[in-house]
Amino acid sequence: MKPLEERSPYAVGLVALAGLAALAVVVVLLSVLSFGTTTYSAVLSQTAGLREGESVQVAGVVVGEVRAVELRDTDVEVRFTVADDIRLGELTTAEVKVATLLGTHYLQVTPRGSGSLADDTIALERTSVPFNLEDVLEQGTDTLGELDAPGLARALESVTGTLRRAGDDVAPALESVGRLADLVAERSEQTGDLLGSVERVSTMLHEDSEDVLALMQQTTLVLDEVTSRREAIRRLLERTTALSRSLAGLVEDTRDDLRPALRDLNTALTALREEDETLQSLLSTLAPAVRYVANAAGNGPWLDLYARPPVLPSDDQRCALGDCG
């Protein structure tokens, strides 16, 4: 194999360009294709602010994202992806929902019906948006038609006359409003930064909604456990109160019987105390005698005894009596 420096630089350049082109094609394919997902379409009467890259949810769980929003003849086609393990039936519906107050949206898909979605497209009659400009105009026209035009004219004339008479007061108010508008214009960048921060916070909360929901569920379990323990403590207090009332009633019912028994018990205790004092005195007196007996029997299993000769005869006297042996 030839070293790289011996090869033609033009050939090396062409191979490098071809490799870069192949890499670019792979990157584009990876960004367009979705692995593990299926691409569907939904026909909307208008976008209602839905943008590419916003999420697709089923039962509140994010299962895909909006890939493209394209304008057709009289309506809008939205292409979106959904995880392969979710089956969309032939009656599946789609609705554009507002995610936050700052204008973010998501496409809510509700699987319905049996079979599969025809042409992988949700028809216009099974889609909806948060508002429809045509419906608003029609309802507004009907409402305006019901207004009392002469009465409205008289009201406007009254307002005009009031403003004319209060011109001196209205002018300072309008000047204050103008200064307020100037102040808002001067602080527009700060207001924009504030709104951007609020949007980021809202997005973060939306992304962490599952964790917040799990935390709320854990909190609910803790509250349920505390409630059950509180109920157990309440039952214990009720039973303790009932027991104390029963004991109080028992004492009240047996008071007449207990009083003589306690009096007799007191008498018995007094007699026992007197006998105890007698026994203590007897033990105190008996102790020296027992000590002397113990001293006398301390040489062996006999007692030392001393008596004068008339009491116990001597050996000579016993021999005289014939008891020498």
PDB file of C-alpha atoms in Angstrom:
ATOM      1  CA  MET A   1       0.000   0.000   0.000  1.00  0.00           C
ATOM      2  CA  LYS A   2       1.361   3.404  -0.980  1.00  0.00           C
ATOM      3  CA  PRO A   3       1.999   5.937   1.748  1.00  0.00           C
ATOM      4  CA  LEU A   4      -0.383   8.902   1.832  1.00  0.00           C
ATOM      5  CA  GLU A   5       2.303  11.402   0.792  1.00  0.00           C
ATOM      6  CA  GLU A   6       2.993   9.393  -2.402  1.00  0.00           C
ATOM      7  CA  ARG A   7      -0.618   9.457  -3.553  1.00  0.00           C
ATOM      8  CA  SER A   8      -2.118  12.115  -5.789  1.00  0.00           C
ATOM      9  CA  PRO A   9      -3.359  15.090  -3.737  1.00  0.00           C
ATOM     10  CA  TYR A  10      -6.329  15.468  -6.101  1.00  0.00           C
ATOM     11  CA  ALA A  11      -7.450  11.883  -5.439  1.00  0.00           C
ATOM     12  CA  VAL A  12      -7.022  12.365  -1.692  1.00  0.00           C
ATOM     13  CA  GLY A  13      -9.038  15.585  -1.844  1.00  0.00           C
ATOM     14  CA  LEU A  14     -11.856  13.921  -3.812  1.00  0.00           C
ATOM     15  CA  VAL A  15     -12.022  11.037  -1.319  1.00  0.00           C
ATOM     16  CA  ALA A  16     -12.104  13.487   1.583  1.00  0.00           C
ATOM     17  CA  LEU A  17     -14.901  15.505  -0.067  1.00  0.00           C
ATOM     18  CA  ALA A  18     -16.860  12.318  -0.741  1.00  0.00           C
ATOM     19  CA  GLY A  19     -16.463  11.273   2.914  1.00  0.00           C
ATOM     20  CA  LEU A  20     -17.645  14.672   4.138  1.00  0.00           C
ATOM     21  CA  ALA A  21     -20.627  14.524   1.781  1.00  0.00           C
ATOM     22  CA  ALA A  22     -21.542  11.039   3.030  1.00  0.00           C
ATOM     23  CA  LEU A  23     -21.232  12.245   6.632  1.00  0.00           C
ATOM     24  CA  ALA A  24     -23.487  15.222   5.913  1.00  0.00           C
ATOM     25  CA  VAL A  25     -26.096  12.924   4.328  1.00  0.00           C
ATOM     26  CA  VAL A  26     -26.007  10.637   7.378  1.00  0.00           C
ATOM     27  CA  VAL A  27     -26.440  13.597   9.733  1.00  0.00           C
ATOM     28  CA  VAL A  28     -29.397  14.882   7.709  1.00  0.00           C
ATOM     29  CA  LEU A  29     -31.007  11.446   7.657  1.00  0.00           C
ATOM     30  CA  LEU A  30     -30.543  11.070  11.398  1.00  0.00           C
ATOM     31  CA  SER A  31     -32.164  14.464  11.968  1.00  0.00           C
ATOM     32  CA  VAL A  32     -35.108  13.657   9.674  1.00  0.00           C
ATOM     33  CA  LEU A  33     -35.726   9.995  10.409  1.00  0.00           C
ATOM     34  CA  SER A  34     -37.081   8.868  13.791  1.00  0.00           C
ATOM     35  CA  PHE A  35     -36.086   5.490  15.139  1.00  0.00           C
ATOM     36  CA  GLY A  36     -38.670   3.757  17.263  1.00  0.00           C
ATOM     37  CA  THR A  37     -41.418   6.186  16.183  1.00  0.00           C
ATOM     38  CA  THR A  38     -44.052   6.422  13.451  1.00  0.00           C
ATOM     39  CA  THR A  39     -44.859   9.588  11.541  1.00  0.00           C
ATOM     40  CA  TYR A  40     -48.507  10.679  11.219  1.00  0.00           C
ATOM     41  CA  SER A  41     -50.312  13.731   9.842  1.00  0.00           C
ATOM     42  CA  ALA A  42     -53.203  15.835  11.107  1.00  0.00           C
ATOM     43  CA  VAL A  43     -55.257  18.359   9.168  1.00  0.00           C
ATOM     44  CA  LEU A  44     -56.094  21.551  11.118  1.00  0.00           C
ATOM     45  CA  SER A  45     -58.252  24.516  10.210  1.00  0.00           C
ATOM     46  CA  GLN A  46     -55.377  26.742  11.412  1.00  0.00           C
ATOM     47  CA  THR A  47     -52.125  26.356  13.336  1.00  0.00           C
ATOM     48  CA  ALA A  48     -53.388  28.153  16.489  1.00  0.00           C
ATOM     49  CA  GLY A  49     -49.747  28.948  17.284  1.00  0.00           C
ATOM     50  CA  LEU A  50     -48.488  25.339  17.066  1.00  0.00           C
ATOM     51  CA  ARG A  51     -44.825  25.292  16.026  1.00  0.00           C
ATOM     52  CA  GLU A  52     -42.311  22.746  14.862  1.00  0.00           C
ATOM     53  CA  GLY A  53     -40.490  21.019  17.713  1.00  0.00           C
ATOM     54  CA  GLU A  54     -43.350  21.228  20.223  1.00  0.00           C
ATOM     55  CA  SER A  55     -44.401  18.041  21.979  1.00  0.00           C
ATOM     56  CA  VAL A  56     -47.089  15.481  21.165  1.00  0.00           C
ATOM     57  CA  GLN A  57     -48.904  14.034  24.173  1.00  0.00           C
ATOM     58  CA  VAL A  58     -51.199  11.062  24.743  1.00  0.00           C
ATOM     59  CA  ALA A  59     -53.068  11.056  28.071  1.00  0.00           C
ATOM     60  CA  GLY A  60     -50.664  13.706  29.385  1.00  0.00           C
ATOM     61  CA  VAL A  61     -47.501  11.736  28.508  1.00  0.00           C
ATOM     62  CA  VAL A  62     -45.060  13.044  25.887  1.00  0.00           C
ATOM     63  CA  VAL A  63     -44.822  10.414  23.119  1.00  0.00           C
ATOM     64  CA  GLY A  64     -43.389  12.414  20.212  1.00  0.00           C
ATOM     65  CA  GLU A  65     -42.960  15.855  18.686  1.00  0.00           C
ATOM     66  CA  VAL A  66     -44.226  18.033  15.873  1.00  0.00           C
ATOM     67  CA  ARG A  67     -41.914  17.669  12.867  1.00  0.00           C
ATOM     68  CA  ALA A  68     -43.485  20.047  10.315  1.00  0.00           C
ATOM     69  CA  VAL A  69     -46.335  22.551   9.948  1.00  0.00           C
ATOM     70  CA  GLU A  70     -47.241  23.189   6.289  1.00  0.00           C
ATOM     71  CA  LEU A  71     -49.922  25.357   4.716  1.00  0.00           C
ATOM     72  CA  ARG A  72     -52.210  23.666   2.194  1.00  0.00           C
ATOM     73  CA  ASP A  73     -55.019  25.186   0.063  1.00  0.00           C
ATOM     74  CA  THR A  74     -57.501  26.079   2.809  1.00  0.00           C
ATOM     75  CA  ASP A  75     -56.094  24.333   5.835  1.00  0.00           C
ATOM     76  CA  VAL A  76     -52.883  23.317   7.579  1.00  0.00           C
ATOM     77  CA  GLU A  77     -51.151  19.929   7.634  1.00  0.00           C
ATOM     78  CA  VAL A  78     -49.139  18.997  10.702  1.00  0.00           C
ATOM     79  CA  ARG A  79     -46.717  16.067  10.585  1.00  0.00           C
ATOM     80  CA  PHE A  80     -45.798  14.562  13.935  1.00  0.00           C
ATOM     81  CA  THR A  81     -44.215  11.426  15.397  1.00  0.00           C
ATOM     82  CA  VAL A  82     -45.628   8.966  17.918  1.00  0.00           C
ATOM     83  CA  ALA A  83     -43.901   6.040  19.664  1.00  0.00           C
ATOM     84  CA  ASP A  84     -44.315   2.706  17.882  1.00  0.00           C
ATOM     85  CA  ASP A  85     -45.963   1.011  20.859  1.00  0.00           C
ATOM     86  CA  ILE A  86     -48.976   3.374  20.672  1.00  0.00           C
ATOM     87  CA  ARG A  87     -51.670   2.313  18.210  1.00  0.00           C
ATOM     88  CA  LEU A  88     -53.850   5.020  16.657  1.00  0.00           C
ATOM     89  CA  GLY A  89     -57.289   3.722  15.654  1.00  0.00           C
ATOM     90  CA  GLU A  90     -59.420   4.914  12.781  1.00  0.00           C
ATOM     91  CA  LEU A  91     -61.363   7.367  15.006  1.00  0.00           C
ATOM     92  CA  THR A  92     -58.289   9.008  16.581  1.00  0.00           C
ATOM     93  CA  THR A  93     -58.658  12.727  17.330  1.00  0.00           C
ATOM     94  CA  ALA A  94     -56.110  15.542  17.663  1.00  0.00           C
ATOM     95  CA  GLU A  95     -56.382  18.900  19.429  1.00  0.00           C
ATOM     96  CA  VAL A  96     -54.000  21.827  19.809  1.00  0.00           C
ATOM     97  CA  LYS A  97     -53.627  22.717  23.486  1.00  0.00           C
ATOM     98  CA  VAL A  98     -52.057  25.738  25.187  1.00  0.00           C
ATOM     99  CA  ALA A  99     -49.226  24.573  27.466  1.00  0.00           C
ATOM    100  CA  THR A 100     -48.302  27.867  29.182  1.00  0.00           C
ATOM    101  CA  LEU A 101     -49.545  31.429  29.331  1.00  0.00           C
ATOM    102  CA  LEU A 102     -46.479  32.530  27.360  1.00  0.00           C
ATOM    103  CA  GLY A 103     -47.684  30.927  24.151  1.00  0.00           C
ATOM    104  CA  THR A 104     -46.227  27.420  24.093  1.00  0.00           C
ATOM    105  CA  HIS A 105     -48.490  24.677  22.760  1.00  0.00           C
ATOM    106  CA  TYR A 106     -48.638  20.926  22.347  1.00  0.00           C
ATOM    107  CA  LEU A 107     -50.641  18.526  20.189  1.00  0.00           C
ATOM    108  CA  GLN A 108     -52.911  16.248  22.200  1.00  0.00           C
ATOM    109  CA  VAL A 109     -53.665  12.973  20.414  1.00  0.00           C
ATOM    110  CA  THR A 110     -56.473  10.707  21.663  1.00  0.00           C
ATOM    111  CA  PRO A 111     -56.393   7.147  20.228  1.00  0.00           C
ATOM    112  CA  ARG A 112     -59.894   5.877  19.466  1.00  0.00           C
ATOM    113  CA  GLY A 113     -61.550   3.206  17.405  1.00  0.00           C
ATOM    114  CA  SER A 114     -60.320  -0.102  16.079  1.00  0.00           C
ATOM    115  CA  GLY A 115     -58.056  -0.904  13.184  1.00  0.00           C
ATOM    116  CA  SER A 116     -55.455   1.588  12.040  1.00  0.00           C
ATOM    117  CA  LEU A 117     -55.488   5.230  11.017  1.00  0.00           C
ATOM    118  CA  ALA A 118     -56.352   5.603   7.337  1.00  0.00           C
ATOM    119  CA  ASP A 119     -53.404   6.979   5.335  1.00  0.00           C
ATOM    120  CA  ASP A 120     -51.769   7.757   8.703  1.00  0.00           C
ATOM    121  CA  THR A 121     -53.747  11.024   8.663  1.00  0.00           C
ATOM    122  CA  ILE A 122     -56.242  12.491  11.127  1.00  0.00           C
ATOM    123  CA  ALA A 123     -58.958  14.172   9.077  1.00  0.00           C
ATOM    124  CA  LEU A 124     -60.083  17.764   9.587  1.00  0.00           C
ATOM    125  CA  GLU A 125     -63.419  16.774  11.148  1.00  0.00           C
ATOM    126  CA  ARG A 126     -61.564  14.975  13.985  1.00  0.00           C
ATOM    127  CA  THR A 127     -59.212  17.853  14.851  1.00  0.00           C
ATOM    128  CA  SER A 128     -59.786  21.063  16.807  1.00  0.00           C
ATOM    129  CA  VAL A 129     -57.893  24.195  17.841  1.00  0.00           C
ATOM    130  CA  PRO A 130     -58.238  26.462  20.905  1.00  0.00           C
ATOM    131  CA  PHE A 131     -59.968  29.167  18.840  1.00  0.00           C
ATOM    132  CA  ASN A 132     -61.225  29.700  15.313  1.00  0.00           C
ATOM    133  CA  LEU A 133     -61.132  33.211  13.860  1.00  0.00           C
ATOM    134  CA  GLU A 134     -64.065  32.568  11.572  1.00  0.00           C
ATOM    135  CA  ASP A 135     -66.240  31.382  14.469  1.00  0.00           C
ATOM    136  CA  VAL A 136     -65.241  34.440  16.480  1.00  0.00           C
ATOM    137  CA  LEU A 137     -66.203  36.751  13.640  1.00  0.00           C
ATOM    138  CA  GLU A 138     -69.527  35.004  13.120  1.00  0.00           C
ATOM    139  CA  GLN A 139     -70.388  35.154  16.815  1.00  0.00           C
ATOM    140  CA  GLY A 140     -69.254  38.785  16.954  1.00  0.00           C
ATOM    141  CA  THR A 141     -71.466  39.677  13.971  1.00  0.00           C
ATOM    142  CA  ASP A 142     -74.503  38.092  15.613  1.00  0.00           C
ATOM    143  CA  THR A 143     -73.758  39.888  18.864  1.00  0.00           C
ATOM    144  CA  LEU A 144     -73.326  43.244  17.122  1.00  0.00           C
ATOM    145  CA  GLY A 145     -76.608  42.682  15.291  1.00  0.00           C
ATOM    146  CA  GLU A 146     -78.398  42.341  18.627  1.00  0.00           C
ATOM    147  CA  LEU A 147     -77.081  45.689  19.917  1.00  0.00           C
ATOM    148  CA  ASP A 148     -79.395  48.692  20.220  1.00  0.00           C
ATOM    149  CA  ALA A 149     -77.778  51.117  17.768  1.00  0.00           C
ATOM    150  CA  PRO A 150     -79.758  54.248  18.814  1.00  0.00           C
ATOM    151  CA  GLY A 151     -79.133  53.498  22.472  1.00  0.00           C
ATOM    152  CA  LEU A 152     -75.428  52.994  21.763  1.00  0.00           C
ATOM    153  CA  ALA A 153     -75.315  56.307  19.917  1.00  0.00           C
ATOM    154  CA  ARG A 154     -76.954  58.112  22.840  1.00  0.00           C
ATOM    155  CA  ALA A 155     -74.471  56.485  25.221  1.00  0.00           C
ATOM    156  CA  LEU A 156     -71.550  57.620  23.069  1.00  0.00           C
ATOM    157  CA  GLU A 157     -72.972  61.146  22.966  1.00  0.00           C
ATOM    158  CA  SER A 158     -73.220  61.134  26.755  1.00  0.00           C
ATOM    159  CA  VAL A 159     -69.639  59.940  27.026  1.00  0.00           C
ATOM    160  CA  THR A 160     -68.486  62.617  24.599  1.00  0.00           C
ATOM    161  CA  GLY A 161     -70.244  65.339  26.593  1.00  0.00           C
ATOM    162  CA  THR A 162     -68.766  64.065  29.818  1.00  0.00           C
ATOM    163  CA  LEU A 163     -65.278  64.029  28.338  1.00  0.00           C
ATOM    164  CA  ARG A 164     -65.742  67.538  26.963  1.00  0.00           C
ATOM    165  CA  ARG A 165     -66.747  68.889  30.369  1.00  0.00           C
ATOM    166  CA  ALA A 166     -63.908  66.974  32.098  1.00  0.00           C
ATOM    167  CA  GLY A 167     -61.259  67.953  29.553  1.00  0.00           C
ATOM    168  CA  ASP A 168     -59.085  69.663  32.123  1.00  0.00           C
ATOM    169  CA  ASP A 169     -58.995  66.485  34.216  1.00  0.00           C
ATOM    170  CA  VAL A 170     -58.628  64.045  31.307  1.00  0.00           C
ATOM    171  CA  ALA A 171     -55.569  65.760  29.818  1.00  0.00           C
ATOM    172  CA  PRO A 172     -53.308  65.165  32.896  1.00  0.00           C
ATOM    173  CA  ALA A 173     -54.555  61.579  33.025  1.00  0.00           C
ATOM    174  CA  LEU A 174     -53.639  61.051  29.371  1.00  0.00           C
ATOM    175  CA  GLU A 175     -50.244  62.639  29.998  1.00  0.00           C
ATOM    176  CA  SER A 176     -49.699  60.212  32.880  1.00  0.00           C
ATOM    177  CA  VAL A 177     -50.651  57.329  30.609  1.00  0.00           C
ATOM    178  CA  GLY A 178     -48.162  58.635  28.032  1.00  0.00           C
ATOM    179  CA  ARG A 179     -45.386  58.813  30.599  1.00  0.00           C
ATOM    180  CA  LEU A 180     -46.274  55.288  31.704  1.00  0.00           C
ATOM    181  CA  ALA A 181     -46.026  54.110  28.084  1.00  0.00           C
ATOM    182  CA  ASP A 182     -42.623  55.804  27.750  1.00  0.00           C
ATOM    183  CA  LEU A 183     -41.457  54.098  30.929  1.00  0.00           C
ATOM    184  CA  VAL A 184     -42.647  50.723  29.642  1.00  0.00           C
ATOM    185  CA  ALA A 185     -40.835  51.367  26.327  1.00  0.00           C
ATOM    186  CA  GLU A 186     -37.632  52.256  28.173  1.00  0.00           C
ATOM    187  CA  ARG A 187     -37.879  49.096  30.242  1.00  0.00           C
ATOM    188  CA  SER A 188     -38.842  46.892  27.287  1.00  0.00           C
ATOM    189  CA  GLU A 189     -35.540  44.996  27.350  1.00  0.00           C
ATOM    190  CA  GLN A 190     -35.887  44.259  31.046  1.00  0.00           C
ATOM    191  CA  THR A 191     -39.510  43.275  30.496  1.00  0.00           C
ATOM    192  CA  GLY A 192     -38.422  40.983  27.655  1.00  0.00           C
ATOM    193  CA  ASP A 193     -35.773  39.382  29.869  1.00  0.00           C
ATOM    194  CA  LEU A 194     -38.368  38.920  32.599  1.00  0.00           C
ATOM    195  CA  LEU A 195     -40.823  37.290  30.207  1.00  0.00           C
ATOM    196  CA  GLY A 196     -38.035  35.084  28.846  1.00  0.00           C
ATOM    197  CA  SER A 197     -37.148  33.975  32.360  1.00  0.00           C
ATOM    198  CA  VAL A 198     -40.802  33.246  33.081  1.00  0.00           C
ATOM    199  CA  GLU A 199     -40.992  31.196  29.879  1.00  0.00           C
ATOM    200  CA  ARG A 200     -37.911  29.196  30.841  1.00  0.00           C
ATOM    201  CA  VAL A 201     -39.358  28.547  34.286  1.00  0.00           C
ATOM    202  CA  SER A 202     -42.662  27.466  32.745  1.00  0.00           C
ATOM    203  CA  THR A 203     -40.838  25.158  30.326  1.00  0.00           C
ATOM    204  CA  MET A 204     -38.822  23.660  33.171  1.00  0.00           C
ATOM    205  CA  LEU A 205     -41.973  23.073  35.192  1.00  0.00           C
ATOM    206  CA  HIS A 206     -43.627  21.491  32.157  1.00  0.00           C
ATOM    207  CA  GLU A 207     -40.661  19.169  31.610  1.00  0.00           C
ATOM    208  CA  ASP A 208     -40.578  18.224  35.311  1.00  0.00           C
ATOM    209  CA  SER A 209     -44.346  17.767  35.539  1.00  0.00           C
ATOM    210  CA  GLU A 210     -43.961  14.007  36.015  1.00  0.00           C
ATOM    211  CA  ASP A 211     -41.576  14.511  38.961  1.00  0.00           C
ATOM    212  CA  VAL A 212     -43.912  17.105  40.484  1.00  0.00           C
ATOM    213  CA  LEU A 213     -46.845  14.705  40.040  1.00  0.00           C
ATOM    214  CA  ALA A 214     -44.866  11.890  41.692  1.00  0.00           C
ATOM    215  CA  LEU A 215     -43.968  14.222  44.578  1.00  0.00           C
ATOM    216  CA  MET A 216     -47.621  15.176  45.005  1.00  0.00           C
ATOM    217  CA  GLN A 217     -48.585  11.499  45.029  1.00  0.00           C
ATOM    218  CA  GLN A 218     -45.971  10.764  47.717  1.00  0.00           C
ATOM    219  CA  THR A 219     -47.287  13.723  49.709  1.00  0.00           C
ATOM    220  CA  THR A 220     -50.794  12.300  49.381  1.00  0.00           C
ATOM    221  CA  LEU A 221     -49.584   8.954  50.764  1.00  0.00           C
ATOM    222  CA  VAL A 222     -47.956  10.720  53.732  1.00  0.00           C
ATOM    223  CA  LEU A 223     -51.146  12.674  54.423  1.00  0.00           C
ATOM    224  CA  ASP A 224     -53.213   9.477  54.217  1.00  0.00           C
ATOM    225  CA  GLU A 225     -50.866   7.771  56.715  1.00  0.00           C
ATOM    226  CA  VAL A 226     -51.040  10.767  59.083  1.00  0.00           C
ATOM    227  CA  THR A 227     -54.832  10.739  58.806  1.00  0.00           C
ATOM    228  CA  SER A 228     -55.009   7.021  59.608  1.00  0.00           C
ATOM    229  CA  ARG A 229     -52.685   7.472  62.619  1.00  0.00           C
ATOM    230  CA  ARG A 230     -54.815  10.397  63.789  1.00  0.00           C
ATOM    231  CA  GLU A 231     -57.904   8.215  63.563  1.00  0.00           C
ATOM    232  CA  ALA A 232     -56.174   5.462  65.588  1.00  0.00           C
ATOM    233  CA  ILE A 233     -55.138   7.979  68.265  1.00  0.00           C
ATOM    234  CA  ARG A 234     -58.689   9.315  68.366  1.00  0.00           C
ATOM    235  CA  ARG A 235     -60.087   5.807  68.933  1.00  0.00           C
ATOM    236  CA  LEU A 236     -57.475   5.180  71.658  1.00  0.00           C
ATOM    237  CA  LEU A 237     -58.467   8.395  73.445  1.00  0.00           C
ATOM    238  CA  GLU A 238     -62.149   7.486  73.204  1.00  0.00           C
ATOM    239  CA  ARG A 239     -61.520   4.037  74.672  1.00  0.00           C
ATOM    240  CA  THR A 240     -59.279   5.463  77.417  1.00  0.00           C
ATOM    241  CA  THR A 241     -62.012   7.963  78.307  1.00  0.00           C
ATOM    242  CA  ALA A 242     -64.575   5.171  78.439  1.00  0.00           C
ATOM    243  CA  LEU A 243     -62.247   3.101  80.688  1.00  0.00           C
ATOM    244  CA  SER A 244     -61.695   6.030  83.069  1.00  0.00           C
ATOM    245  CA  ARG A 245     -65.441   6.582  83.254  1.00  0.00           C
ATOM    246  CA  SER A 246     -65.984   2.868  83.999  1.00  0.00           C
ATOM    247  CA  LEU A 247     -63.325   2.939  86.758  1.00  0.00           C
ATOM    248  CA  ALA A 248     -64.867   6.064  88.246  1.00  0.00           C
ATOM    249  CA  GLY A 249     -68.282   4.384  88.247  1.00  0.00           C
ATOM    250  CA  LEU A 250     -66.808   1.234  89.810  1.00  0.00           C
ATOM    251  CA  VAL A 251     -65.197   3.241  92.621  1.00  0.00           C
ATOM    252  CA  GLU A 252     -68.421   5.164  93.159  1.00  0.00           C
ATOM    253  CA  ASP A 253     -70.496   1.953  93.308  1.00  0.00           C
ATOM    254  CA  THR A 254     -68.120   0.104  95.685  1.00  0.00           C
ATOM    255  CA  ARG A 255     -67.264   3.013  97.961  1.00  0.00           C
ATOM    256  CA  ASP A 256     -69.569   1.823 100.797  1.00  0.00           C
ATOM    257  CA  ASP A 257     -68.101  -1.688 100.610  1.00  0.00           C
ATOM    258  CA  LEU A 258     -64.514  -0.574 100.350  1.00  0.00           C
ATOM    259  CA  ARG A 259     -64.630   1.741 103.392  1.00  0.00           C
ATOM    260  CA  PRO A 260     -65.136  -1.090 106.029  1.00  0.00           C
ATOM    261  CA  ALA A 261     -62.639  -3.302 104.172  1.00  0.00           C
ATOM    262  CA  LEU A 262     -60.049  -0.556 104.252  1.00  0.00           C
ATOM    263  CA  ARG A 263     -60.771   0.074 107.956  1.00  0.00           C
ATOM    264  CA  ASP A 264     -60.313  -3.628 108.757  1.00  0.00           C
ATOM    265  CA  LEU A 265     -57.172  -3.685 106.668  1.00  0.00           C
ATOM    266  CA  ASN A 266     -55.847  -0.754 108.658  1.00  0.00           C
ATOM    267  CA  THR A 267     -56.578  -2.622 111.928  1.00  0.00           C
ATOM    268  CA  ALA A 268     -54.808  -5.732 110.620  1.00  0.00           C
ATOM    269  CA  LEU A 269     -51.805  -3.674 109.612  1.00  0.00           C
ATOM    270  CA  THR A 270     -51.686  -2.120 113.114  1.00  0.00           C
ATOM    271  CA  ALA A 271     -51.731  -5.586 114.733  1.00  0.00           C
ATOM    272  CA  LEU A 272     -49.043  -6.844 112.397  1.00  0.00           C
ATOM    273  CA  ARG A 273     -46.922  -3.815 113.186  1.00  0.00           C
ATOM    274  CA  GLU A 274     -47.216  -4.548 116.945  1.00  0.00           C
ATOM    275  CA  GLU A 275     -46.271  -8.223 116.418  1.00  0.00           C
ATOM    276  CA  ASP A 276     -43.326  -7.063 114.323  1.00  0.00           C
ATOM    277  CA  GLU A 277     -42.109  -4.946 117.234  1.00  0.00           C
ATOM    278  CA  THR A 278     -42.452  -7.971 119.589  1.00  0.00           C
ATOM    279  CA  LEU A 279     -40.453 -10.171 117.234  1.00  0.00           C
ATOM    280  CA  GLN A 280     -37.787  -7.507 116.926  1.00  0.00           C
ATOM    281  CA  SER A 281     -37.480  -7.385 120.765  1.00  0.00           C
ATOM    282  CA  LEU A 282     -37.334 -11.199 120.962  1.00  0.00           C
ATOM    283  CA  LEU A 283     -34.593 -11.371 118.349  1.00  0.00           C
ATOM    284  CA  SER A 284     -32.603  -8.682 120.198  1.00  0.00           C
ATOM    285  CA  THR A 285     -32.826 -10.654 123.456  1.00  0.00           C
ATOM    286  CA  LEU A 286     -32.154 -14.071 121.889  1.00  0.00           C
ATOM    287  CA  ALA A 287     -29.044 -12.918 120.041  1.00  0.00           C
ATOM    288  CA  PRO A 288     -26.635 -12.923 123.078  1.00  0.00           C
ATOM    289  CA  ALA A 289     -27.874 -16.351 124.265  1.00  0.00           C
ATOM    290  CA  VAL A 290     -27.389 -17.846 120.798  1.00  0.00           C
ATOM    291  CA  ARG A 291     -23.922 -16.310 120.669  1.00  0.00           C
ATOM    292  CA  TYR A 292     -22.941 -17.907 124.044  1.00  0.00           C
ATOM    293  CA  VAL A 293     -24.212 -21.332 122.920  1.00  0.00           C
ATOM    294  CA  ALA A 294     -22.232 -20.977 119.696  1.00  0.00           C
ATOM    295  CA  ASN A 295     -19.083 -20.129 121.672  1.00  0.00           C
ATOM    296  CA  ALA A 296     -19.565 -23.123 123.988  1.00  0.00           C
ATOM    297  CA  ALA A 297     -19.991 -25.534 121.066  1.00  0.00           C
ATOM    298  CA  GLY A 298     -17.112 -24.072 119.096  1.00  0.00           C
ATOM    299  CA  ASN A 299     -14.524 -26.859 120.048  1.00  0.00           C
ATOM    300  CA  GLY A 300     -16.430 -29.700 118.429  1.00  0.00           C
ATOM    301  CA  PRO A 301     -19.703 -31.594 118.497  1.00  0.00           C
ATOM    302  CA  TRP A 302     -19.947 -31.350 122.322  1.00  0.00           C
ATOM    303  CA  LEU A 303     -20.397 -28.823 125.102  1.00  0.00           C
ATOM    304  CA  ASP A 304     -17.749 -27.876 127.628  1.00  0.00           C
ATOM    305  CA  LEU A 305     -19.139 -28.400 131.168  1.00  0.00           C
ATOM    306  CA  TYR A 306     -17.476 -27.631 134.470  1.00  0.00           C
ATOM    307  CA  ALA A 307     -18.860 -28.967 137.732  1.00  0.00           C
ATOM    308  CA  ARG A 308     -17.448 -29.372 141.235  1.00  0.00           C
ATOM    309  CA  PRO A 309     -16.246 -32.886 142.400  1.00  0.00           C
ATOM    310  CA  PRO A 310     -19.305 -33.775 144.381  1.00  0.00           C
ATOM    311  CA  VAL A 311     -21.281 -33.496 141.199  1.00  0.00           C
ATOM    312  CA  LEU A 312     -18.892 -35.601 139.082  1.00  0.00           C
ATOM    313  CA  PRO A 313     -16.783 -38.133 141.264  1.00  0.00           C
ATOM    314  CA  SER A 314     -13.028 -38.329 140.689  1.00  0.00           C
ATOM    315  CA  ASP A 315     -11.219 -41.355 139.250  1.00  0.00           C
ATOM    316  CA  ASP A 316     -10.132 -42.624 142.755  1.00  0.00           C
ATOM    317  CA  GLN A 317     -13.637 -42.519 144.017  1.00  0.00           C
ATOM    318  CA  ARG A 318     -14.899 -44.409 140.943  1.00  0.00           C
ATOM    319  CA  CYS A 319     -12.232 -47.138 141.541  1.00  0.00           C
ATOM    320  CA  ALA A 320     -13.271 -47.428 145.160  1.00  0.00           C
ATOM    321  CA  LEU A 321     -16.738 -48.035 143.924  1.00  0.00           C
ATOM    322  CA  GLY A 322     -15.427 -50.798 141.645  1.00  0.00           C
ATOM    323  CA  ASP A 323     -15.614 -48.727 138.400  1.00  0.00           C
ATOM    324  CA  CYS A 324     -11.900 -48.498 137.485  1.00  0.00           C
ATOM    325  CA  GLY A 325     -12.052 -49.820 134.067  1.00  0.00           C
TER     326      GLY A 325
END
